[in-house]
Amino acid sequence: GQNIDQPTEMTATEGAIVQINCTYQTSGFNGLFWYQQHAGEAPTFLSYNVLDGLEEKGRFSSFLSRSKGYSYLLLKELQMKDSASYLCAAYQTGANNLFFGTGTRLTVIP
Amino acid sequence: NAGVTQTPKFRVLKTGQSMTLLCAQDMNHEYMYWYRQDPGMGLRLIHYSVGEGTTAKGEVPDGYNVSRLKKQNFLLGLESAAPSQTSVYFCASRAGPAKNIQYFGAGTRLSVL
């Protein structure tokens, strides 16, 4: 079976740093994705971790620990446009598919 | 760059009506997917295809059918719509087995009354 957990909502202040956590239990796990989804729009790819460690991409970083079944997305220097839902998804080898969490709705306030 | 295009963007159906949602991608991707997204439930896979002429069931396939007659197109059909199928439907594509990133279309908002 598949189980992916992430907080439902978070609020952070413009210019600050926020960390969105994701825990997963996925058989045949082979990678963890993060997508951003603005209200009423399509999910867009942010990051992909296969190996343990931190991947940095501009203001966004993603971390993976395969042994702990844990990932986080770190957003630095928050901007108002970062208000969106952030979807954690686990890739399962053989299933040819991603299994998504319910998403974390981030609200950035002035 | 069109990417993944879904038509229509919005649709209202009456219970029992049928319709087809079209997904087209211009990236020459092998794999295509149909998801539905409901409040509090995240994206759930309906059906997917790993190549022209092939389809497979996902997590929630009941009440839906699909076809992949051409590599660039993936059609999702509702034969007899039910209110439980009110949702936002997303199509996605992926290059192939060695490339795991999925690219999504803008979605179709479907209401079944």
Short mmCIF file of C-alpha atoms in Angstrom, two decimals:
data_model
loop_
_atom_site.label_atom_id
_atom_site.label_comp_id
_atom_site.label_asym_id
_atom_site.label_seq_id
_atom_site.Cartn_x
_atom_site.Cartn_y
_atom_site.Cartn_z
CA GLY A 1 0.00 0.00 0.00
CA GLN A 2 0.86 3.64 -0.26
CA ASN A 3 0.69 6.29 2.42
CA ILE A 4 1.88 9.87 2.07
CA ASP A 5 1.39 12.46 4.80
CA GLN A 6 1.94 16.18 4.73
CA PRO A 7 0.42 19.07 6.70
CA THR A 8 -2.81 20.46 5.33
CA GLU A 9 -2.05 24.15 5.76
CA MET A 10 0.85 26.44 6.68
CA THR A 11 1.24 30.19 6.97
CA ALA A 12 4.51 32.10 6.73
CA THR A 13 5.66 35.69 6.40
CA GLU A 14 7.05 37.30 3.28
CA GLY A 15 10.85 37.15 3.30
CA ALA A 16 10.97 34.27 5.78
CA ILE A 17 11.92 30.60 5.38
CA VAL A 18 9.39 27.77 5.52
CA GLN A 19 9.86 23.99 5.59
CA ILE A 20 7.11 21.67 4.36
CA ASN A 21 7.49 18.10 5.56
CA CYS A 22 6.37 14.89 3.90
CA THR A 23 6.51 11.34 5.19
CA TYR A 24 5.83 8.35 3.00
CA GLN A 25 5.41 4.60 3.08
CA THR A 26 5.63 3.24 -0.45
CA SER A 27 6.60 -0.24 -1.58
CA GLY A 28 9.16 -0.20 -4.37
CA PHE A 29 9.99 3.43 -3.63
CA ASN A 30 12.26 5.02 -6.20
CA GLY A 31 12.10 8.78 -5.84
CA LEU A 32 10.26 11.70 -4.26
CA PHE A 33 8.77 14.60 -6.22
CA TRP A 34 7.54 18.03 -5.20
CA TYR A 35 5.04 19.93 -7.32
CA GLN A 36 3.64 23.44 -6.92
CA GLN A 37 0.00 24.12 -7.71
CA HIS A 38 -1.54 27.58 -7.71
CA ALA A 39 -5.29 27.72 -7.18
CA GLY A 40 -7.15 26.75 -10.34
CA GLU A 41 -3.99 25.83 -12.21
CA ALA A 42 -2.00 22.74 -13.16
CA PRO A 43 0.66 21.23 -10.90
CA THR A 44 4.14 22.24 -12.01
CA PHE A 45 7.33 20.31 -11.30
CA LEU A 46 9.66 21.68 -8.62
CA SER A 47 12.12 18.97 -7.63
CA TYR A 48 12.98 15.27 -7.71
CA ASN A 49 15.12 13.39 -5.18
CA VAL A 50 16.24 9.82 -5.70
CA LEU A 51 19.27 9.69 -3.41
CA ASP A 52 19.55 10.84 0.19
CA GLY A 53 20.55 14.44 0.68
CA LEU A 54 19.73 17.98 -0.24
CA GLU A 55 19.03 19.27 -3.74
CA GLU A 56 19.19 23.04 -4.10
CA LYS A 57 17.55 24.98 -6.90
CA GLY A 58 17.51 28.72 -6.37
CA ARG A 59 15.19 29.67 -3.51
CA PHE A 60 13.84 26.12 -3.30
CA SER A 61 15.61 23.10 -1.80
CA SER A 62 14.40 19.54 -1.29
CA PHE A 63 15.75 16.91 1.09
CA LEU A 64 15.29 13.15 1.16
CA SER A 65 16.03 10.46 3.72
CA ARG A 66 15.10 7.07 2.30
CA SER A 67 15.82 5.23 5.55
CA LYS A 68 13.38 7.46 7.44
CA GLY A 69 10.77 7.74 4.68
CA TYR A 70 10.99 11.50 4.98
CA SER A 71 11.36 14.50 2.74
CA TYR A 72 11.03 18.23 3.07
CA LEU A 73 10.74 21.20 0.76
CA LEU A 74 12.49 24.36 1.93
CA LEU A 75 11.44 27.72 0.55
CA LYS A 76 13.69 30.70 1.27
CA GLU A 77 13.07 34.43 0.91
CA LEU A 78 9.35 33.85 0.62
CA GLN A 79 7.43 35.92 -1.87
CA MET A 80 3.69 36.52 -2.10
CA LYS A 81 3.63 34.52 -5.34
CA ASP A 82 4.78 31.44 -3.39
CA SER A 83 1.25 31.17 -1.94
CA ALA A 84 0.14 27.87 -3.44
CA SER A 85 -0.37 24.20 -2.65
CA TYR A 86 2.74 22.04 -2.54
CA LEU A 87 2.25 18.40 -3.48
CA CYS A 88 4.53 15.61 -2.31
CA ALA A 89 4.54 12.52 -4.54
CA ALA A 90 6.36 9.20 -4.34
CA TYR A 91 7.41 7.25 -7.42
CA GLN A 92 6.93 3.51 -7.27
CA THR A 93 9.07 1.31 -9.49
CA GLY A 94 6.96 -0.95 -11.62
CA ALA A 95 3.79 1.07 -11.11
CA ASN A 96 4.85 3.62 -13.74
CA ASN A 97 3.15 6.22 -11.63
CA LEU A 98 3.33 8.81 -8.87
CA PHE A 99 1.34 8.57 -5.66
CA PHE A 100 0.39 12.00 -4.38
CA GLY A 101 -0.21 13.34 -0.92
CA THR A 102 -3.16 15.62 -0.33
CA GLY A 103 -0.99 18.73 -0.59
CA THR A 104 0.01 21.53 1.77
CA ARG A 105 -1.64 24.88 1.21
CA LEU A 106 0.91 27.60 1.96
CA THR A 107 -0.25 31.16 2.57
CA VAL A 108 2.39 33.90 2.53
CA ILE A 109 1.37 37.00 4.47
CA PRO A 110 2.96 40.47 4.32
CA ASN B 1 5.41 25.51 -26.63
CA ALA B 2 1.94 24.04 -26.08
CA GLY B 3 3.02 21.08 -23.89
CA VAL B 4 -0.08 19.28 -22.63
CA THR B 5 -3.42 20.65 -23.78
CA GLN B 6 -6.80 19.61 -22.38
CA THR B 7 -10.21 20.28 -23.89
CA PRO B 8 -12.71 21.36 -22.79
CA LYS B 9 -11.74 23.54 -19.82
CA PHE B 10 -15.20 23.48 -18.27
CA ARG B 11 -18.25 21.29 -18.72
CA VAL B 12 -21.58 20.75 -17.00
CA LEU B 13 -23.38 17.45 -17.55
CA LYS B 14 -26.65 15.99 -16.42
CA THR B 15 -26.65 12.59 -14.71
CA GLY B 16 -26.56 9.84 -17.33
CA GLN B 17 -25.03 11.93 -20.11
CA SER B 18 -21.80 10.91 -21.75
CA MET B 19 -18.76 12.91 -22.77
CA THR B 20 -15.14 12.62 -23.81
CA LEU B 21 -12.23 14.64 -22.48
CA LEU B 22 -9.33 15.12 -24.85
CA CYS B 23 -5.67 15.38 -23.89
CA ALA B 24 -3.04 16.23 -26.49
CA GLN B 25 0.72 16.51 -26.01
CA ASP B 26 3.28 17.76 -28.50
CA MET B 27 6.42 16.55 -26.69
CA ASN B 28 6.50 13.06 -28.25
CA HIS B 29 6.05 11.53 -24.81
CA GLU B 30 5.44 7.80 -24.47
CA TYR B 31 3.45 7.79 -21.23
CA MET B 32 0.19 9.60 -20.56
CA TYR B 33 -2.05 9.75 -17.49
CA TRP B 34 -5.51 10.82 -16.39
CA TYR B 35 -6.02 11.98 -12.78
CA ARG B 36 -8.90 13.41 -10.85
CA GLN B 37 -8.44 15.91 -8.04
CA ASP B 38 -11.00 16.30 -5.29
CA PRO B 39 -10.85 18.49 -2.16
CA GLY B 40 -8.92 16.81 0.64
CA MET B 41 -8.02 13.78 -1.46
CA GLY B 42 -5.13 14.83 -3.66
CA LEU B 43 -4.55 13.60 -7.18
CA ARG B 44 -5.77 10.07 -7.88
CA LEU B 45 -4.89 8.09 -10.97
CA ILE B 46 -7.79 6.96 -13.15
CA HIS B 47 -6.08 5.30 -16.15
CA TYR B 48 -2.74 5.54 -17.84
CA SER B 49 -0.97 4.51 -21.03
CA VAL B 50 2.64 3.52 -21.62
CA GLY B 51 2.42 3.77 -25.38
CA GLU B 52 0.18 4.06 -28.41
CA GLY B 53 -2.50 1.39 -28.37
CA THR B 54 -1.99 0.48 -24.69
CA THR B 55 -3.97 1.43 -21.60
CA ALA B 56 -4.04 0.33 -17.97
CA LYS B 57 -6.18 0.91 -14.91
CA GLY B 58 -5.14 3.17 -12.10
CA GLU B 59 -6.44 3.64 -8.60
CA VAL B 60 -10.02 4.78 -9.43
CA PRO B 61 -10.96 3.45 -12.92
CA ASP B 62 -14.64 2.61 -12.39
CA GLY B 63 -17.03 4.60 -14.57
CA TYR B 64 -14.30 5.71 -16.99
CA ASN B 65 -12.83 4.39 -20.22
CA VAL B 66 -9.77 5.55 -22.16
CA SER B 67 -8.22 5.20 -25.57
CA ARG B 68 -4.76 5.94 -26.99
CA LEU B 69 -5.17 5.52 -30.74
CA LYS B 70 -2.47 8.08 -31.50
CA LYS B 71 0.69 8.68 -29.50
CA GLN B 72 -0.07 12.35 -28.97
CA ASN B 73 -3.67 11.91 -27.79
CA PHE B 74 -5.22 10.29 -24.71
CA LEU B 75 -9.01 10.34 -24.42
CA LEU B 76 -11.02 9.90 -21.24
CA GLY B 77 -14.65 8.87 -21.62
CA LEU B 78 -17.55 8.95 -19.21
CA GLU B 79 -20.30 6.69 -20.56
CA SER B 80 -23.00 7.58 -18.02
CA ALA B 81 -22.00 10.49 -15.83
CA ALA B 82 -22.79 10.45 -12.10
CA PRO B 83 -22.64 13.28 -9.53
CA SER B 84 -19.71 11.45 -7.88
CA GLN B 85 -17.69 12.21 -11.02
CA THR B 86 -17.86 15.94 -10.36
CA SER B 87 -14.19 16.81 -10.11
CA VAL B 88 -11.22 18.50 -11.73
CA TYR B 89 -9.55 16.20 -14.25
CA PHE B 90 -5.87 16.53 -15.09
CA CYS B 91 -3.96 14.91 -17.88
CA ALA B 92 -0.20 14.42 -17.64
CA SER B 93 2.53 13.07 -19.86
CA ARG B 94 5.99 11.68 -19.29
CA ALA B 95 8.81 11.10 -21.76
CA GLY B 96 9.40 7.44 -21.05
CA PRO B 97 10.60 4.80 -18.58
CA ALA B 98 13.91 6.54 -17.86
CA LYS B 99 12.34 9.98 -17.37
CA ASN B 100 10.06 10.17 -14.35
CA ILE B 101 8.91 13.82 -14.44
CA GLN B 102 5.24 14.20 -15.34
CA TYR B 103 4.00 17.37 -17.05
CA PHE B 104 0.41 18.39 -16.46
CA GLY B 105 -2.29 20.04 -18.52
CA ALA B 106 -4.38 22.94 -17.20
CA GLY B 107 -7.27 20.72 -16.15
CA THR B 108 -10.96 20.24 -16.96
CA ARG B 109 -13.57 21.26 -14.41
CA LEU B 110 -16.53 18.90 -14.71
CA SER B 111 -19.81 19.25 -12.85
CA VAL B 112 -22.42 16.51 -13.00
CA LEU B 113 -25.87 17.60 -11.86
#
